[in-house]
Amino acid sequence: MFRKPPEAPDAVLVEVEGRPVRVPPGASAAAAALIAGLASTRTSPVTGEPRAPYCMMGVCFECLLVIDDEPSQQGCMVTVRPGMRIRRQEGAREL
Amino acid sequence: MNAGTRAGGYDFVVVGGGVVGSSIAFGLAERGRRVAVLDEGDRAQRAARTNFGLVWVQSKGDGMPAYMRWTRRSADLWPAFAQRLESLTGVGIEYRKAGGLVYCLGPVEFDARREKVEQLRAQADIYGTEMIERAALERLVPGARFGPDVVGASHCPNDGHCNPLLLLKALHAALAIHGAHYLPDAPARNIVHREGRFVVDTPRGSIEAGRLVLAAGHGTPALADAIDLPAPMKAERGQILVTERCRPILPIPGSGIRQTQDGTFLIGSSKEKTGFDDSTTVAVGGRMAARAIRILPELGGIRLTRTWGGIRVLTPDNHPVYAESARCPGAFVAICHSGITLAAVHAADLAEAISGGALGPTLEAFHARRFHVPKAA
Ligand SMILES: Cc1cc2nc3c(=O)[nH]c(=O)nc-3n(C[C@H](O)[C@H](O)[C@H](O)COP(=O)(O)OP(=O)(O)OC[C@H]3O[C@@H](n4cnc5c(N)ncnc54)[C@H](O)[C@@H]3O)c2cc1C
Ligand code: FES
């Protein structure tokens, strides 16, 4: 669905589902998950359906991710930092 | 008259398509009455869309045992009411008769609550709320880790909760299935009683019916005078906080915290005298959040996603007013807080009485003339 941008010389190294991925500086965590090739980035706590980032502008909450162990983060609103660990959000977070 | 309305006229026109008007209209339509429901548009201020979703018995009816019995009757009717609505419309309304809790932080609150519960118990024999200590509370809600200040709670097995937005949706769907006409963007501007019939003027034309139910929330007073109905009312703001979804830990709703079926925590609801201003404030939201975190400290680690404010529909004593007009027989008014709790009894007993043409002795206590009785010195 998406084409990977050419790798910038100043690419940021992050970890998506445990695998190293280089992404452009300024990219969002949601973009990093898509660049890493995740087809779905969370499952709905209501229906269990697989979901993925949608609006990429903070409105729809479809992009929830576990970022550096912090659950249910809106991935499209978080800018990547070197070494950031990004994982899928499975269903609702624990309290 | 306009397209979309019934040529042969209506038996009833219900003014107000919030939860109260829609519940009564549903009951009337179930009884074979030809009903039109007039409502405002999407931007209208509606308590039906801003409430907390509790079916709540344990704190109701102080000073008015008739109201305590009426509320309890509604709670008893709720399971069958929810089932009837769901199987008719296919809309799940997430009703659970899970019981209800009022948390007590510290021994002073516990003693005050105990006193209140005893006071209520003394007023009507059907009152079924118990005080429970922390250990019993933990057994009742094993998934929740309560904060150190929680010493116990009052617990009522007759309480419950539902999704109030889906309730309203289901009621509107049920109206359509029964052939009733729900007319949005058709606010009543004026009501005339002429030759024993009611003619209601709206921007979409006028609607005529043999009888009329006025249940327009805070729109009621502006229309009541013309048909000689009482409408003593006051406004009160309630703010509600909404969190992100979490794994379910709290199956029992509480007066200030409940977890919805989808995992969202709702935290509420403030009581503020701010007129018809339905905005939210950080100061009030912060106080509600702080108390919720004392009850369930783990809530401190999750995110709020939104907040809203709503205006309660209240009478001077906070108890319902139901009345028929003396000068214009066939015109009824229904004004009440707790329209979710009372939805089941409104669709049953109240609709039955209105359909039959008289409120009768059970509902006598709810007439607004109670406000005119001079208090003994
Ligand atoms: C913060 C908050 C929390 C609450 N929590 C609970 C709870 O947990 N449990 C519970 O049981 N209750 C709760 N309530 C109370 C409950 O929401 C109300 O009792 C109920 O919504 C009142 O219903 P209503 O139909 O009378 O009024 P509304 O829901 O306000 O509806 C009135 C309707 O009349 C329409 N209208 C107004 N003027 C006209 C006109 N001229 N012509 C035609 N239509 C008109 C409006 O557009 C609206 O649709 C809460 C309320 C608030 C504000
Ligand atoms: S993709 Fe819509 S909020 Fe992030």
Coordinates of C-alpha atoms and ligand atoms in Angstrom, one line a residue:
Chain A
M1 CA 0.0 0.0 0.0
F2 CA 2.8 2.5 0.9
R3 CA 6.1 2.9 -0.8
K4 CA 9.1 3.2 1.5
P5 CA 10.8 6.5 1.2
P6 CA 14.5 6.4 0.1
E7 CA 16.7 6.1 3.2
A8 CA 17.9 9.4 4.4
P9 CA 21.6 9.7 5.5
D10 CA 20.4 10.9 8.9
A11 CA 17.9 8.1 9.3
V12 CA 16.8 7.2 12.9
L13 CA 17.3 3.7 14.1
V14 CA 14.2 2.4 16.0
E15 CA 12.9 -1.1 16.9
V16 CA 9.6 -2.3 15.7
E17 CA 8.3 -5.6 17.1
G18 CA 11.9 -6.3 18.1
R19 CA 13.4 -5.7 14.7
P20 CA 15.7 -2.8 13.8
V21 CA 14.2 -0.3 11.3
R22 CA 15.7 2.9 9.9
V23 CA 13.2 5.7 9.4
P24 CA 13.4 9.3 8.3
P25 CA 14.0 11.8 11.2
G26 CA 10.8 13.5 12.2
A27 CA 8.7 10.4 11.2
S28 CA 6.0 9.3 13.6
A29 CA 6.0 6.0 15.5
A30 CA 2.9 5.0 13.4
A31 CA 4.8 5.8 10.2
A32 CA 7.7 3.7 11.6
A33 CA 5.4 0.8 12.1
L34 CA 4.1 1.1 8.5
I35 CA 7.7 1.4 7.2
A36 CA 8.5 -1.8 9.1
G37 CA 5.8 -3.4 7.1
L38 CA 3.3 -4.1 9.9
A39 CA -0.1 -4.7 8.1
S40 CA -2.0 -4.2 11.4
T41 CA -0.7 -2.3 14.4
R42 CA -3.3 -3.2 17.0
T43 CA -6.5 -5.2 17.7
S44 CA -9.7 -3.5 18.7
P45 CA -10.6 -4.1 22.4
V46 CA -14.3 -4.2 21.3
T47 CA -14.3 -6.6 18.4
G48 CA -10.8 -8.0 18.3
E49 CA -10.4 -6.9 14.7
P50 CA -7.0 -6.0 13.3
R51 CA -6.6 -2.3 12.9
A52 CA -3.9 0.1 11.5
P53 CA -3.2 3.8 11.5
Y54 CA -5.8 5.7 9.5
C55 CA -6.0 9.5 9.8
M56 CA -2.3 10.1 10.8
M57 CA -3.4 13.3 12.4
G58 CA -4.5 12.5 15.9
V59 CA -8.2 12.1 15.4
C60 CA -9.2 8.5 15.0
F61 CA -7.2 6.6 17.7
E62 CA -6.7 3.7 15.2
C63 CA -2.9 3.9 15.6
L64 CA -2.5 2.9 19.3
L65 CA 0.9 1.4 19.9
V66 CA 3.0 0.4 22.9
I67 CA 5.9 2.8 22.8
D68 CA 8.9 2.3 25.1
D69 CA 6.6 0.0 27.2
E70 CA 4.0 2.7 27.6
P71 CA 0.7 1.2 26.3
S72 CA -2.0 2.8 24.2
Q73 CA 0.0 5.7 22.7
Q74 CA -1.3 7.5 19.7
G75 CA 1.5 6.5 17.4
C76 CA 0.8 9.1 14.8
M77 CA 1.4 11.9 17.4
V78 CA 4.7 10.6 18.7
T79 CA 8.0 11.5 16.8
V80 CA 10.6 8.8 16.7
R81 CA 13.7 9.0 18.8
P82 CA 16.8 6.9 18.3
G83 CA 16.4 3.5 20.0
M84 CA 12.6 3.9 20.4
R85 CA 10.9 0.5 21.0
I86 CA 7.6 0.2 19.2
R87 CA 5.2 -2.7 19.6
R88 CA 1.6 -3.6 18.6
Q89 CA -1.2 -2.8 21.1
E90 CA -3.2 -6.0 21.5
G91 CA -6.7 -5.2 22.7
A92 CA -7.2 -2.9 25.7
R93 CA -4.2 -2.0 27.8
E94 CA -3.8 -3.3 31.4
L95 CA -4.5 -0.8 34.1
Chain B
M1 CA -49.9 19.2 6.4
N2 CA -46.3 18.1 5.4
A3 CA -45.0 14.9 3.9
G4 CA -43.9 12.4 6.5
T5 CA -46.8 12.9 8.9
R6 CA -50.0 10.9 9.2
A7 CA -53.0 11.9 7.2
G8 CA -55.6 10.7 9.7
G9 CA -53.9 12.7 12.5
Y10 CA -52.4 11.3 15.7
D11 CA -53.7 10.0 19.0
F12 CA -50.7 11.6 20.7
V13 CA -48.1 14.2 20.0
V14 CA -45.1 13.9 22.3
V15 CA -43.0 17.1 22.5
G16 CA -39.4 16.2 23.2
G17 CA -37.5 13.3 21.8
G18 CA -35.0 12.9 24.6
V19 CA -35.0 9.8 26.8
V20 CA -38.1 10.7 28.7
G21 CA -40.3 11.6 25.7
S22 CA -39.0 8.7 23.7
S23 CA -39.7 6.2 26.5
I24 CA -43.2 7.4 27.0
A25 CA -43.8 7.5 23.2
F26 CA -42.5 3.9 22.9
G27 CA -44.9 2.7 25.5
L28 CA -47.8 4.5 23.8
A29 CA -46.8 3.1 20.4
E30 CA -46.6 -0.4 21.9
R31 CA -50.2 0.0 23.1
G32 CA -51.3 0.7 19.5
R33 CA -51.5 4.5 19.8
R34 CA -50.7 6.6 16.8
V35 CA -47.8 8.8 17.9
A36 CA -45.7 11.7 16.6
V37 CA -42.6 12.7 18.5
L38 CA -41.3 16.3 17.9
D39 CA -37.7 17.0 18.6
E40 CA -35.1 19.7 18.0
G41 CA -32.0 19.2 15.8
D42 CA -28.6 17.6 16.5
R43 CA -27.2 20.7 18.3
A44 CA -29.9 20.7 21.0
Q45 CA -28.9 20.5 24.6
R46 CA -30.0 17.1 25.7
A47 CA -29.4 15.4 29.0
A48 CA -30.2 12.2 27.2
R49 CA -26.9 12.4 25.4
T50 CA -24.7 13.7 28.2
N51 CA -25.5 11.5 31.2
F52 CA -23.6 8.8 33.1
G53 CA -25.8 5.8 32.2
L54 CA -26.6 4.5 35.6
V55 CA -29.8 2.6 36.4
W56 CA -29.6 3.9 40.0
V57 CA -31.8 3.1 42.9
Q58 CA -29.8 3.4 46.1
S59 CA -29.7 7.1 46.5
K60 CA -33.2 7.9 45.3
G61 CA -36.4 9.0 47.0
D62 CA -35.2 10.7 50.2
G63 CA -38.3 12.4 51.6
M64 CA -40.6 10.9 49.0
P65 CA -41.2 7.2 49.5
A66 CA -43.5 7.2 46.4
Y67 CA -40.5 8.1 44.3
M68 CA -38.4 5.4 46.0
R69 CA -41.0 2.8 45.1
W70 CA -41.3 4.2 41.5
T71 CA -37.6 4.0 41.0
R72 CA -37.4 0.5 42.4
R73 CA -40.3 -0.5 40.2
S74 CA -38.3 0.8 37.2
A75 CA -35.2 -1.1 38.2
D76 CA -37.3 -4.3 38.5
L77 CA -38.8 -3.7 35.0
W78 CA -35.4 -2.9 33.4
P79 CA -34.2 -6.4 32.5
A80 CA -37.4 -7.3 30.5
F81 CA -37.5 -3.7 29.1
A82 CA -33.9 -4.0 27.8
Q83 CA -34.6 -7.4 26.4
R84 CA -37.7 -6.3 24.6
L85 CA -36.0 -3.3 23.1
E86 CA -33.0 -5.4 22.0
S87 CA -35.0 -8.1 20.4
L88 CA -37.3 -5.7 18.7
T89 CA -34.6 -3.4 17.3
G90 CA -31.4 -5.5 17.2
V91 CA -29.6 -2.6 19.0
G92 CA -27.7 -3.9 22.0
I93 CA -27.9 -1.3 24.9
E94 CA -25.2 -2.9 27.2
Y95 CA -27.6 -3.1 30.1
R96 CA -26.3 -5.0 33.1
K97 CA -28.0 -5.4 36.4
A98 CA -24.6 -5.5 38.1
G99 CA -25.5 -3.8 41.4
G100 CA -24.1 -0.5 42.4
L101 CA -21.5 0.9 44.8
V102 CA -21.0 4.2 46.6
Y103 CA -17.4 4.2 47.8
C104 CA -16.5 5.6 51.2
L105 CA -13.1 7.2 51.6
G106 CA -12.2 7.2 55.3
P107 CA -14.4 6.4 58.4
V108 CA -16.2 9.7 58.4
E109 CA -17.6 9.2 54.9
F110 CA -18.5 5.6 55.8
D111 CA -20.4 6.7 58.9
A112 CA -22.2 9.4 57.0
R113 CA -23.2 7.0 54.3
R114 CA -24.4 4.5 56.8
E115 CA -26.6 7.1 58.4
K116 CA -28.0 8.1 55.0
V117 CA -28.7 4.4 54.1
E118 CA -30.5 3.9 57.4
Q119 CA -32.6 7.1 56.9
L120 CA -33.7 5.8 53.5
R121 CA -34.4 2.4 54.8
A122 CA -36.7 3.8 57.4
Q123 CA -38.8 5.5 54.7
A124 CA -39.8 2.5 52.6
D125 CA -39.8 -1.3 53.2
I126 CA -38.4 -2.0 49.8
Y127 CA -35.1 -0.3 50.3
G128 CA -32.4 -2.9 49.8
T129 CA -29.0 -1.3 50.3
E130 CA -26.3 -2.6 52.6
M131 CA -23.1 -1.1 54.0
I132 CA -20.1 -3.4 53.3
E133 CA -16.6 -3.1 54.7
R134 CA -13.5 -3.2 52.6
A135 CA -12.9 -6.9 52.8
A136 CA -16.4 -7.6 51.5
L137 CA -15.9 -5.0 48.8
E138 CA -12.7 -6.7 47.7
R139 CA -14.5 -10.0 47.4
L140 CA -17.2 -8.4 45.4
V141 CA -14.8 -6.8 42.9
P142 CA -11.7 -9.1 42.9
G143 CA -10.2 -7.5 39.8
A144 CA -9.9 -4.0 41.3
R145 CA -7.0 -2.8 43.5
F146 CA -8.6 -0.2 45.8
G147 CA -6.6 2.7 47.3
P148 CA -5.7 2.7 51.1
D149 CA -8.4 5.3 51.9
V150 CA -11.3 3.0 50.7
V151 CA -12.8 1.7 53.9
G152 CA -16.0 0.3 52.4
A153 CA -19.0 1.1 50.3
S154 CA -22.8 1.0 50.2
H155 CA -23.9 -1.7 47.9
C156 CA -27.3 -2.1 46.3
P157 CA -28.0 -5.2 44.1
N158 CA -30.9 -3.5 42.3
D159 CA -28.6 -0.9 40.6
G160 CA -27.1 -1.3 37.2
H161 CA -25.9 0.5 34.1
C162 CA -26.4 0.7 30.4
N163 CA -25.1 2.7 27.4
P164 CA -27.5 5.7 27.3
L165 CA -26.7 6.7 23.7
L166 CA -27.6 3.2 22.5
L167 CA -30.7 3.3 24.7
L168 CA -31.8 6.4 22.9
K169 CA -31.0 4.9 19.5
A170 CA -32.9 1.8 20.4
L171 CA -35.9 3.8 21.5
H172 CA -36.0 5.8 18.3
A173 CA -35.6 2.6 16.2
A174 CA -38.5 1.0 18.2
L175 CA -40.7 4.0 17.6
A176 CA -40.2 3.5 13.8
I177 CA -40.9 -0.2 14.0
H178 CA -44.2 0.5 15.8
G179 CA -45.2 3.0 13.1
A180 CA -44.7 6.1 15.3
H181 CA -43.2 9.2 13.6
Y182 CA -40.1 10.7 15.1
L183 CA -39.7 14.2 13.6
P184 CA -36.3 15.9 14.2
D185 CA -35.7 19.5 13.5
A186 CA -39.3 20.1 14.3
P187 CA -39.3 22.0 17.6
A188 CA -42.7 23.0 19.0
R189 CA -43.0 26.8 18.9
N190 CA -46.5 27.1 20.1
I191 CA -49.3 24.8 21.4
V192 CA -53.0 25.6 21.0
H193 CA -55.8 23.6 22.6
R194 CA -58.8 23.9 20.2
E195 CA -62.1 22.0 20.3
G196 CA -60.6 19.3 22.4
R197 CA -57.6 18.8 20.2
F198 CA -54.0 20.0 20.3
V199 CA -52.4 21.8 17.5
V200 CA -48.6 22.2 17.7
D201 CA -46.9 24.7 15.5
T202 CA -43.4 23.7 14.2
P203 CA -41.0 25.0 11.5
R204 CA -42.0 21.9 9.5
G205 CA -45.7 22.7 9.7
S206 CA -48.3 22.0 12.3
I207 CA -49.2 18.7 13.9
E208 CA -52.5 17.8 15.4
A209 CA -53.4 15.2 17.9
G210 CA -56.1 14.3 20.4
R211 CA -53.7 14.3 23.3
L212 CA -50.3 15.7 24.1
V213 CA -47.3 14.8 26.3
L214 CA -44.9 17.6 27.1
A215 CA -41.4 16.1 27.8
A216 CA -39.1 18.7 26.4
G217 CA -36.4 18.8 29.1
H218 CA -35.4 22.4 29.6
G219 CA -37.6 23.3 26.7
T220 CA -40.7 22.5 28.8
P221 CA -41.3 25.8 30.7
A222 CA -41.6 27.9 27.5
L223 CA -44.5 25.7 26.3
A224 CA -46.2 24.7 29.5
D225 CA -48.1 27.9 30.3
A226 CA -50.2 27.9 27.1
I227 CA -51.8 24.6 28.0
D228 CA -51.9 25.2 31.8
L229 CA -49.3 22.7 32.8
P230 CA -46.9 23.2 35.7
A231 CA -43.1 23.3 34.9
P232 CA -41.1 24.2 38.0
M233 CA -37.5 23.6 37.0
K234 CA -33.9 24.2 37.8
A235 CA -30.7 23.5 35.9
E236 CA -27.5 21.9 37.3
R237 CA -24.3 21.1 35.4
G238 CA -22.6 17.8 35.6
Q239 CA -19.1 17.2 34.1
I240 CA -17.9 13.7 33.1
L241 CA -14.4 12.5 32.3
V242 CA -13.7 9.8 29.8
T243 CA -10.6 7.6 29.8
E244 CA -8.9 5.4 27.2
R245 CA -10.1 1.8 27.1
C246 CA -8.6 -0.7 29.6
R247 CA -9.0 -4.3 30.3
P248 CA -12.2 -4.8 32.3
I249 CA -11.7 -4.8 36.1
L250 CA -14.8 -3.1 37.4
P251 CA -18.0 -4.9 36.5
I252 CA -20.0 -3.0 39.2
P253 CA -20.8 0.6 38.4
G254 CA -20.3 3.2 41.1
S255 CA -21.8 6.6 41.7
G256 CA -18.6 8.3 40.6
I257 CA -16.8 5.7 38.5
R258 CA -18.0 3.1 36.1
Q259 CA -16.2 1.0 33.4
T260 CA -18.2 0.6 30.2
Q261 CA -18.4 -2.6 28.3
D262 CA -15.8 -1.4 25.9
G263 CA -13.3 -0.8 28.8
T264 CA -13.6 3.0 29.1
F265 CA -13.8 4.5 32.5
L266 CA -16.4 7.2 33.0
I267 CA -15.7 9.5 36.0
G268 CA -18.4 11.9 37.2
S269 CA -20.5 13.7 37.8
S270 CA -20.1 17.1 39.3
K271 CA -23.1 19.1 40.6
E272 CA -22.7 22.8 39.7
K273 CA -25.0 25.8 39.7
T274 CA -23.8 27.3 36.5
G275 CA -27.1 27.8 34.7
F276 CA -27.2 26.6 31.2
D277 CA -23.5 26.8 30.6
D278 CA -22.4 23.3 29.6
S279 CA -18.7 23.9 29.3
T280 CA -16.0 21.9 31.2
T281 CA -13.4 23.2 33.6
V282 CA -10.0 21.9 34.6
A283 CA -10.6 22.7 38.3
V284 CA -13.8 20.5 38.6
G285 CA -12.4 17.8 36.3
G286 CA -9.2 17.7 38.4
R287 CA -11.1 17.3 41.6
M288 CA -13.2 14.4 40.2
A289 CA -10.1 12.7 38.8
A290 CA -8.3 13.1 42.2
R291 CA -11.1 11.4 44.0
A292 CA -11.3 8.6 41.4
I293 CA -7.6 8.0 41.8
R294 CA -8.0 7.8 45.6
I295 CA -10.5 5.0 44.9
L296 CA -8.5 3.2 42.2
P297 CA -4.9 4.5 42.2
E298 CA -4.1 2.8 38.9
L299 CA -6.4 5.2 37.1
G300 CA -3.6 7.7 37.7
G301 CA -1.6 6.0 35.0
I302 CA -4.1 6.1 32.2
R303 CA -5.0 8.9 29.8
L304 CA -8.2 10.9 29.6
T305 CA -9.5 11.1 26.0
R306 CA -12.3 13.7 26.5
T307 CA -14.6 15.4 28.9
W308 CA -18.1 16.8 28.5
G309 CA -20.6 18.8 30.5
G310 CA -24.4 18.3 30.6
I311 CA -27.3 20.1 32.2
R312 CA -29.5 18.0 34.5
V313 CA -33.3 18.3 34.1
L314 CA -34.4 19.0 37.7
T315 CA -37.5 20.0 39.6
P316 CA -37.1 22.0 42.9
D317 CA -37.0 18.9 45.0
N318 CA -35.2 16.8 42.4
H319 CA -38.1 14.3 42.2
P320 CA -40.2 13.8 39.1
V321 CA -43.2 15.9 38.2
Y322 CA -46.0 14.2 36.3
A323 CA -49.3 16.1 35.8
E324 CA -52.3 16.4 33.6
S325 CA -53.6 19.9 32.7
A326 CA -56.8 20.9 34.5
R327 CA -57.9 23.4 31.9
C328 CA -56.7 21.3 28.8
P329 CA -57.5 17.7 29.7
G330 CA -55.5 15.3 27.7
A331 CA -52.3 17.3 28.1
F332 CA -49.6 15.7 30.3
V333 CA -46.2 16.9 31.4
A334 CA -43.2 14.7 32.5
I335 CA -40.2 16.4 34.0
C336 CA -37.5 14.4 35.7
H337 CA -33.9 13.7 36.5
S338 CA -32.8 10.0 36.2
G339 CA -34.5 9.5 32.9
I340 CA -32.3 6.5 32.2
T341 CA -33.3 4.8 35.5
L342 CA -36.9 5.6 34.9
A343 CA -37.1 4.6 31.2
A344 CA -38.5 1.2 31.9
V345 CA -41.3 2.4 34.1
H346 CA -42.0 5.4 31.8
A347 CA -42.5 3.0 28.9
A348 CA -44.7 0.7 31.1
D349 CA -46.8 2.2 34.0
L350 CA -46.6 5.9 32.9
A351 CA -47.4 5.2 29.3
E352 CA -50.2 2.8 30.4
A353 CA -51.7 5.6 32.6
I354 CA -51.4 8.3 29.9
S355 CA -52.8 5.9 27.3
G356 CA -55.7 5.1 29.5
G357 CA -56.4 8.9 29.9
A358 CA -55.7 9.5 33.6
L359 CA -52.6 9.5 35.8
G360 CA -54.5 7.9 38.7
P361 CA -53.7 7.6 42.4
T362 CA -50.2 6.0 42.2
L363 CA -49.0 9.1 40.3
E364 CA -50.9 11.6 42.4
A365 CA -47.9 12.2 44.7
F366 CA -45.8 13.4 41.7
H367 CA -48.1 16.4 40.9
A368 CA -46.4 19.8 41.1
R369 CA -48.9 21.0 43.6
R370 CA -46.6 19.5 46.3
F371 CA -44.5 22.6 45.9
H372 CA -47.5 24.9 46.8
V373 CA -48.2 23.2 50.2
P374 CA -47.2 25.8 52.8
K375 CA -44.6 24.4 55.1
A376 CA -45.5 24.1 58.8
A377 CA -43.7 26.7 60.8
Ligands
LIG1 C1 -24.2 14.8 33.8 C2 -25.5 14.0 33.9 C3 -25.4 12.7 34.4 C4 -26.6 12.0 34.5 N1 -26.5 10.7 34.9 C5 -27.7 10.0 34.9 C6 -27.6 8.6 35.3 O1 -26.5 8.0 35.6 N2 -28.7 7.9 35.3 C7 -30.0 8.4 35.1 O2 -31.0 7.8 35.1 N3 -30.0 9.7 34.7 C8 -28.9 10.5 34.6 N4 -29.0 11.8 34.2 C9 -30.3 12.4 33.9 C10 -30.9 12.0 32.6 O3 -30.0 12.3 31.6 C11 -32.1 12.9 32.4 O4 -33.1 12.7 33.4 C12 -32.8 12.7 31.1 O5 -32.0 12.8 30.0 C13 -33.9 13.7 31.0 O6 -34.6 13.3 29.8 P1 -35.5 14.4 29.0 O7 -36.0 13.6 27.8 O8 -36.5 14.9 30.0 O9 -34.6 15.6 28.6 P2 -33.5 15.7 27.5 O10 -32.7 14.4 27.4 O11 -32.8 16.9 27.7 O12 -34.4 15.8 26.2 C14 -35.3 16.8 26.0 C15 -35.5 16.8 24.5 O13 -36.5 17.8 24.2 C16 -36.2 18.5 23.1 N5 -36.8 19.8 23.0 C17 -36.6 20.9 23.8 N6 -37.4 21.9 23.5 C18 -38.2 21.4 22.5 C19 -39.3 21.9 21.7 N7 -39.7 23.2 21.9 N8 -39.9 21.1 20.8 C20 -39.5 19.8 20.6 N9 -38.5 19.3 21.3 C21 -37.9 20.0 22.2 C22 -34.6 18.6 23.1 O14 -34.1 18.8 21.9 C23 -34.3 17.2 23.7 O15 -34.2 16.2 22.7 C24 -27.8 12.6 34.1 C25 -27.9 13.9 33.6 C26 -26.7 14.6 33.5 C27 -26.7 16.0 32.9
FES2 S1 -3.9 7.5 12.9 FE1 -5.7 8.5 13.6 S2 -5.2 9.1 15.5 FE2 -3.4 8.2 14.9

